Amino acid sequence: AQSVAQPEDQVNVAEGNPLTVKCTYSVSGNPYLFWYVQYPNRGLQFLLKYITGDNLVKGSYGFEAEFNKSQTSFHLKKPSALVSDSALYFCAVTLGTDKLIFGTGTRLQVFP
Amino acid sequence: DAGITQSPRHKVTETGTPVTLRCHQTENHRYMYWYRQDPGHGLRLIHYSYGVKDTDKGEVSDGYSVSRSKTEDFLLTLESATSSQTSVYFCAISEPYQETQYFGPGTRLLVL
């Protein structure tokens, strides 16, 4: 069965420092991987996705993620965090069936 | 929120009463989805639709039914609400072979 793990419930980082939000997946095939962000009382917003090709994917708001097939990971990164990046982040996977499997979410807190 | 509205945005109801949530899109996307979001579970798929009158069950479909009589509307019905259905419900849309799903603002449902 497909699954996604986000091992950290919360990540704290100081503004200006680099941030990483971790995601690992388990699928029996070639995954399509996604990151979404949720701001308070809002729906999920698409950040970026990996389908095929270059392992480093760039997305919205300066975020990027690196697909690592050997480690089955798709960690979200940003070189310099902003206070406004504070939100709930979800990793998701699909095998191209259009049915997304989500991780449990990681709350990112960026301190001034 | 990508031309997706959900109504109502908030609802309080009593155990045993029927509840219908509406998702309306103006994007003319073929695929539509209903998810529920609960702490510690991320988002879980309830039902989905690949077109008018073409619906199927997701991971957590027990106690829920759906209908789609028009491309733009996808209704989620709780036939007899239970306290375990207290949650935040999100609708999403996508196009075939586009993978990326776009989410509505959510409906917060409290079942007393």
Short mmCIF file of N, CA and C in Angstrom, two decimals, chain A residues 2-112:
data_model
loop_
_atom_site.label_atom_id
_atom_site.label_comp_id
_atom_site.label_asym_id
_atom_site.label_seq_id
_atom_site.Cartn_x
_atom_site.Cartn_y
_atom_site.Cartn_z
N GLN A 2 0.37 2.26 -0.67
CA GLN A 2 1.10 3.52 -0.71
C GLN A 2 1.01 4.22 0.65
N SER A 3 2.07 4.90 1.02
CA SER A 3 2.03 5.68 2.25
C SER A 3 3.05 6.80 2.17
N VAL A 4 2.81 7.81 2.97
CA VAL A 4 3.70 8.96 3.06
C VAL A 4 3.94 9.23 4.53
N ALA A 5 5.19 9.51 4.89
CA ALA A 5 5.53 9.80 6.27
C ALA A 5 6.17 11.18 6.36
N GLN A 6 5.66 11.96 7.28
CA GLN A 6 6.29 13.23 7.63
C GLN A 6 6.69 13.08 9.09
N PRO A 7 7.96 12.81 9.35
CA PRO A 7 8.37 12.38 10.68
C PRO A 7 8.34 13.47 11.74
N GLU A 8 8.26 14.72 11.32
CA GLU A 8 8.28 15.82 12.29
C GLU A 8 6.91 16.49 12.34
N ASP A 9 6.32 16.54 13.53
CA ASP A 9 5.05 17.27 13.66
C ASP A 9 5.27 18.76 13.53
N GLN A 10 6.42 19.23 14.00
CA GLN A 10 6.70 20.66 13.96
C GLN A 10 8.19 20.88 13.70
N VAL A 11 8.45 21.91 12.91
CA VAL A 11 9.82 22.35 12.64
C VAL A 11 9.91 23.81 13.00
N ASN A 12 10.90 24.15 13.80
CA ASN A 12 11.13 25.54 14.20
C ASN A 12 12.43 26.02 13.58
N VAL A 13 12.38 27.22 13.03
CA VAL A 13 13.58 27.78 12.40
C VAL A 13 13.56 29.29 12.56
N ALA A 14 14.73 29.88 12.67
CA ALA A 14 14.83 31.33 12.77
C ALA A 14 14.77 31.95 11.38
N GLU A 15 14.16 33.11 11.31
CA GLU A 15 14.06 33.82 10.03
C GLU A 15 15.45 34.04 9.45
N GLY A 16 15.58 33.80 8.15
CA GLY A 16 16.86 33.95 7.48
C GLY A 16 17.67 32.68 7.41
N ASN A 17 17.34 31.71 8.24
CA ASN A 17 18.04 30.42 8.20
C ASN A 17 17.40 29.50 7.17
N PRO A 18 18.17 28.51 6.69
CA PRO A 18 17.56 27.55 5.77
C PRO A 18 16.60 26.63 6.51
N LEU A 19 15.60 26.15 5.78
CA LEU A 19 14.64 25.24 6.38
C LEU A 19 14.52 23.97 5.55
N THR A 20 14.22 22.88 6.25
CA THR A 20 13.95 21.60 5.61
C THR A 20 12.75 20.97 6.28
N VAL A 21 11.79 20.53 5.49
CA VAL A 21 10.65 19.76 5.99
C VAL A 21 10.72 18.40 5.31
N LYS A 22 10.77 17.36 6.12
CA LYS A 22 11.07 16.03 5.61
C LYS A 22 9.83 15.26 5.17
N CYS A 23 10.03 14.43 4.14
CA CYS A 23 8.97 13.56 3.64
C CYS A 23 9.60 12.30 3.07
N THR A 24 9.10 11.16 3.47
CA THR A 24 9.50 9.90 2.86
C THR A 24 8.24 9.19 2.39
N TYR A 25 8.40 8.34 1.40
CA TYR A 25 7.24 7.69 0.81
C TYR A 25 7.50 6.21 0.64
N SER A 26 6.40 5.48 0.47
CA SER A 26 6.49 4.05 0.20
C SER A 26 5.45 3.72 -0.86
N VAL A 27 5.92 3.43 -2.06
CA VAL A 27 5.03 3.04 -3.15
C VAL A 27 5.71 1.95 -3.97
N SER A 28 4.92 1.17 -4.65
CA SER A 28 5.46 0.11 -5.49
C SER A 28 5.35 0.52 -6.94
N GLY A 29 6.18 1.47 -7.31
CA GLY A 29 6.16 1.98 -8.68
C GLY A 29 6.83 3.34 -8.71
N ASN A 30 6.63 4.05 -9.79
CA ASN A 30 7.22 5.38 -9.92
C ASN A 30 6.26 6.43 -9.39
N PRO A 31 6.65 7.11 -8.34
CA PRO A 31 5.71 8.03 -7.69
C PRO A 31 5.65 9.40 -8.34
N TYR A 32 4.49 10.03 -8.20
CA TYR A 32 4.35 11.45 -8.42
C TYR A 32 4.25 12.07 -7.03
N LEU A 33 5.07 13.07 -6.75
CA LEU A 33 5.17 13.62 -5.40
C LEU A 33 4.82 15.09 -5.40
N PHE A 34 4.18 15.51 -4.34
CA PHE A 34 3.66 16.87 -4.24
C PHE A 34 3.95 17.45 -2.85
N TRP A 35 4.05 18.79 -2.83
CA TRP A 35 4.00 19.53 -1.58
C TRP A 35 2.90 20.57 -1.68
N TYR A 36 2.11 20.62 -0.59
CA TYR A 36 1.07 21.63 -0.45
C TYR A 36 1.31 22.39 0.85
N VAL A 37 0.82 23.63 0.90
CA VAL A 37 0.90 24.44 2.10
C VAL A 37 -0.51 24.88 2.49
N GLN A 38 -0.75 24.91 3.80
CA GLN A 38 -2.05 25.36 4.29
C GLN A 38 -1.84 26.45 5.31
N TYR A 39 -2.38 27.63 5.01
CA TYR A 39 -2.37 28.74 5.95
C TYR A 39 -3.63 28.65 6.81
N PRO A 40 -3.64 29.25 7.98
CA PRO A 40 -4.78 29.13 8.89
C PRO A 40 -6.11 29.45 8.22
N ASN A 41 -7.07 28.56 8.44
CA ASN A 41 -8.44 28.74 7.93
C ASN A 41 -8.50 28.87 6.41
N ARG A 42 -7.56 28.25 5.73
CA ARG A 42 -7.55 28.25 4.28
C ARG A 42 -7.46 26.83 3.75
N GLY A 43 -7.74 26.69 2.47
CA GLY A 43 -7.53 25.40 1.83
C GLY A 43 -6.07 25.18 1.53
N LEU A 44 -5.76 24.02 0.96
CA LEU A 44 -4.39 23.71 0.61
C LEU A 44 -3.99 24.42 -0.69
N GLN A 45 -2.78 24.93 -0.69
CA GLN A 45 -2.26 25.56 -1.90
C GLN A 45 -1.11 24.72 -2.44
N PHE A 46 -1.12 24.48 -3.73
CA PHE A 46 -0.08 23.71 -4.40
C PHE A 46 1.24 24.48 -4.38
N LEU A 47 2.32 23.81 -3.98
CA LEU A 47 3.64 24.42 -3.97
C LEU A 47 4.51 23.93 -5.13
N LEU A 48 4.62 22.62 -5.25
CA LEU A 48 5.47 22.05 -6.29
C LEU A 48 5.18 20.56 -6.43
N LYS A 49 5.70 19.99 -7.55
CA LYS A 49 5.51 18.57 -7.76
C LYS A 49 6.70 17.98 -8.51
N TYR A 50 6.89 16.70 -8.30
CA TYR A 50 7.86 15.93 -9.08
C TYR A 50 7.09 14.85 -9.83
N ILE A 51 7.28 14.83 -11.14
CA ILE A 51 6.67 13.78 -11.96
C ILE A 51 7.79 12.92 -12.56
N THR A 52 8.70 13.58 -13.23
CA THR A 52 9.83 12.90 -13.84
C THR A 52 10.89 13.93 -14.15
N GLY A 53 12.09 13.48 -14.53
CA GLY A 53 13.11 14.43 -14.94
C GLY A 53 14.04 14.83 -13.83
N ASP A 54 14.43 16.10 -13.82
CA ASP A 54 15.39 16.64 -12.86
C ASP A 54 14.92 16.38 -11.43
N ASN A 55 15.82 15.86 -10.62
CA ASN A 55 15.45 15.51 -9.25
C ASN A 55 15.19 16.73 -8.37
N LEU A 56 15.72 17.88 -8.75
CA LEU A 56 15.50 19.11 -7.98
C LEU A 56 14.36 19.89 -8.64
N VAL A 57 13.32 20.07 -7.87
CA VAL A 57 12.13 20.74 -8.39
C VAL A 57 11.98 22.08 -7.69
N LYS A 58 11.75 23.11 -8.46
CA LYS A 58 11.54 24.45 -7.88
C LYS A 58 10.05 24.79 -7.95
N GLY A 59 9.59 25.46 -6.88
CA GLY A 59 8.17 25.78 -6.82
C GLY A 59 7.92 27.21 -6.43
N SER A 60 6.74 27.42 -5.88
CA SER A 60 6.30 28.77 -5.51
C SER A 60 7.02 29.26 -4.26
N TYR A 61 7.07 30.58 -4.12
CA TYR A 61 7.56 31.27 -2.92
C TYR A 61 9.00 30.90 -2.56
N GLY A 62 9.81 30.49 -3.52
CA GLY A 62 11.21 30.18 -3.27
C GLY A 62 11.48 28.80 -2.73
N PHE A 63 10.45 27.97 -2.64
CA PHE A 63 10.63 26.61 -2.15
C PHE A 63 11.15 25.69 -3.27
N GLU A 64 11.85 24.66 -2.84
CA GLU A 64 12.32 23.62 -3.75
C GLU A 64 12.29 22.29 -3.01
N ALA A 65 12.33 21.22 -3.77
CA ALA A 65 12.34 19.89 -3.17
C ALA A 65 13.20 18.98 -4.02
N GLU A 66 13.83 18.03 -3.34
CA GLU A 66 14.71 17.11 -4.04
C GLU A 66 14.19 15.70 -3.94
N PHE A 67 13.97 15.09 -5.09
CA PHE A 67 13.54 13.70 -5.17
C PHE A 67 14.76 12.81 -5.05
N ASN A 68 14.73 11.89 -4.09
CA ASN A 68 15.83 10.96 -3.90
C ASN A 68 15.26 9.55 -3.93
N LYS A 69 15.44 8.88 -5.05
CA LYS A 69 14.81 7.58 -5.24
C LYS A 69 15.40 6.53 -4.31
N SER A 70 16.71 6.57 -4.10
CA SER A 70 17.35 5.55 -3.26
C SER A 70 16.92 5.67 -1.81
N GLN A 71 16.67 6.89 -1.35
CA GLN A 71 16.22 7.10 0.02
C GLN A 71 14.71 7.26 0.13
N THR A 72 14.03 7.14 -0.98
CA THR A 72 12.56 7.33 -1.07
C THR A 72 12.14 8.57 -0.30
N SER A 73 12.80 9.67 -0.60
CA SER A 73 12.50 10.91 0.11
C SER A 73 12.19 12.04 -0.87
N PHE A 74 11.51 13.03 -0.36
CA PHE A 74 11.15 14.21 -1.16
C PHE A 74 11.08 15.38 -0.17
N HIS A 75 12.22 15.80 0.32
CA HIS A 75 12.27 16.85 1.35
C HIS A 75 12.07 18.23 0.74
N LEU A 76 11.33 19.05 1.44
CA LEU A 76 11.06 20.43 1.04
C LEU A 76 12.12 21.33 1.67
N LYS A 77 12.63 22.27 0.86
CA LYS A 77 13.69 23.13 1.37
C LYS A 77 13.48 24.57 0.91
N LYS A 78 14.10 25.46 1.68
CA LYS A 78 14.13 26.87 1.29
C LYS A 78 15.41 27.45 1.87
N PRO A 79 16.17 28.18 1.09
CA PRO A 79 17.48 28.67 1.56
C PRO A 79 17.39 29.67 2.71
N SER A 80 16.35 30.49 2.73
CA SER A 80 16.23 31.54 3.73
C SER A 80 14.76 31.68 4.14
N ALA A 81 14.44 31.27 5.35
CA ALA A 81 13.05 31.25 5.81
C ALA A 81 12.53 32.65 6.11
N LEU A 82 11.23 32.82 5.88
CA LEU A 82 10.53 34.05 6.22
C LEU A 82 9.48 33.75 7.28
N VAL A 83 9.17 34.74 8.10
CA VAL A 83 8.10 34.55 9.09
C VAL A 83 6.81 34.16 8.40
N SER A 84 6.58 34.72 7.23
CA SER A 84 5.35 34.44 6.48
C SER A 84 5.29 33.02 5.93
N ASP A 85 6.39 32.27 6.03
CA ASP A 85 6.37 30.85 5.62
C ASP A 85 5.73 29.97 6.69
N SER A 86 5.48 30.51 7.86
CA SER A 86 4.87 29.73 8.94
C SER A 86 3.50 29.24 8.49
N ALA A 87 3.34 27.93 8.50
CA ALA A 87 2.11 27.31 8.00
C ALA A 87 2.22 25.81 8.22
N LEU A 88 1.19 25.11 7.75
CA LEU A 88 1.17 23.64 7.81
C LEU A 88 1.49 23.11 6.42
N TYR A 89 2.44 22.20 6.34
CA TYR A 89 2.92 21.69 5.07
C TYR A 89 2.59 20.20 4.95
N PHE A 90 2.07 19.85 3.78
CA PHE A 90 1.69 18.46 3.52
C PHE A 90 2.45 17.93 2.31
N CYS A 91 2.99 16.73 2.47
CA CYS A 91 3.55 15.98 1.37
C CYS A 91 2.49 14.98 0.89
N ALA A 92 2.46 14.70 -0.40
CA ALA A 92 1.47 13.76 -0.93
C ALA A 92 2.08 12.97 -2.08
N VAL A 93 1.55 11.77 -2.31
CA VAL A 93 2.06 10.90 -3.37
C VAL A 93 0.89 10.27 -4.12
N THR A 94 1.12 10.02 -5.39
CA THR A 94 0.19 9.24 -6.18
C THR A 94 0.98 8.45 -7.21
N LEU A 95 0.38 7.37 -7.69
CA LEU A 95 1.01 6.61 -8.77
C LEU A 95 0.40 6.99 -10.10
N GLY A 96 -0.15 8.19 -10.17
CA GLY A 96 -0.75 8.65 -11.41
C GLY A 96 -2.20 8.25 -11.55
N THR A 97 -2.79 7.79 -10.46
CA THR A 97 -4.19 7.40 -10.49
C THR A 97 -5.11 8.55 -10.10
N ASP A 98 -4.55 9.73 -9.86
CA ASP A 98 -5.28 10.91 -9.44
C ASP A 98 -5.75 10.86 -8.00
N LYS A 99 -5.52 9.78 -7.30
CA LYS A 99 -5.90 9.72 -5.89
C LYS A 99 -4.65 9.95 -5.05
N LEU A 100 -4.65 11.11 -4.38
CA LEU A 100 -3.49 11.49 -3.59
C LEU A 100 -3.54 10.84 -2.21
N ILE A 101 -2.37 10.41 -1.74
CA ILE A 101 -2.19 9.96 -0.37
C ILE A 101 -1.36 11.01 0.33
N PHE A 102 -1.90 11.55 1.43
CA PHE A 102 -1.24 12.64 2.12
C PHE A 102 -0.51 12.15 3.36
N GLY A 103 0.58 12.86 3.69
CA GLY A 103 1.19 12.70 4.99
C GLY A 103 0.36 13.42 6.04
N THR A 104 0.79 13.31 7.28
CA THR A 104 0.02 13.87 8.39
C THR A 104 0.28 15.35 8.61
N GLY A 105 1.23 15.90 7.88
CA GLY A 105 1.47 17.33 7.96
C GLY A 105 2.58 17.69 8.94
N THR A 106 3.28 18.77 8.61
CA THR A 106 4.33 19.32 9.47
C THR A 106 4.08 20.81 9.63
N ARG A 107 4.02 21.22 10.89
CA ARG A 107 3.81 22.65 11.14
C ARG A 107 5.17 23.33 11.17
N LEU A 108 5.33 24.30 10.30
CA LEU A 108 6.56 25.09 10.24
C LEU A 108 6.35 26.39 10.99
N GLN A 109 7.21 26.66 11.95
CA GLN A 109 7.17 27.90 12.70
C GLN A 109 8.49 28.63 12.46
N VAL A 110 8.39 29.81 11.87
CA VAL A 110 9.58 30.63 11.63
C VAL A 110 9.56 31.79 12.62
N PHE A 111 10.60 31.88 13.43
CA PHE A 111 10.67 32.91 14.46
C PHE A 111 11.48 34.11 13.98
N PRO A 112 11.01 35.33 14.33
CA PRO A 112 11.74 36.54 13.91
C PRO A 112 13.12 36.62 14.54
#
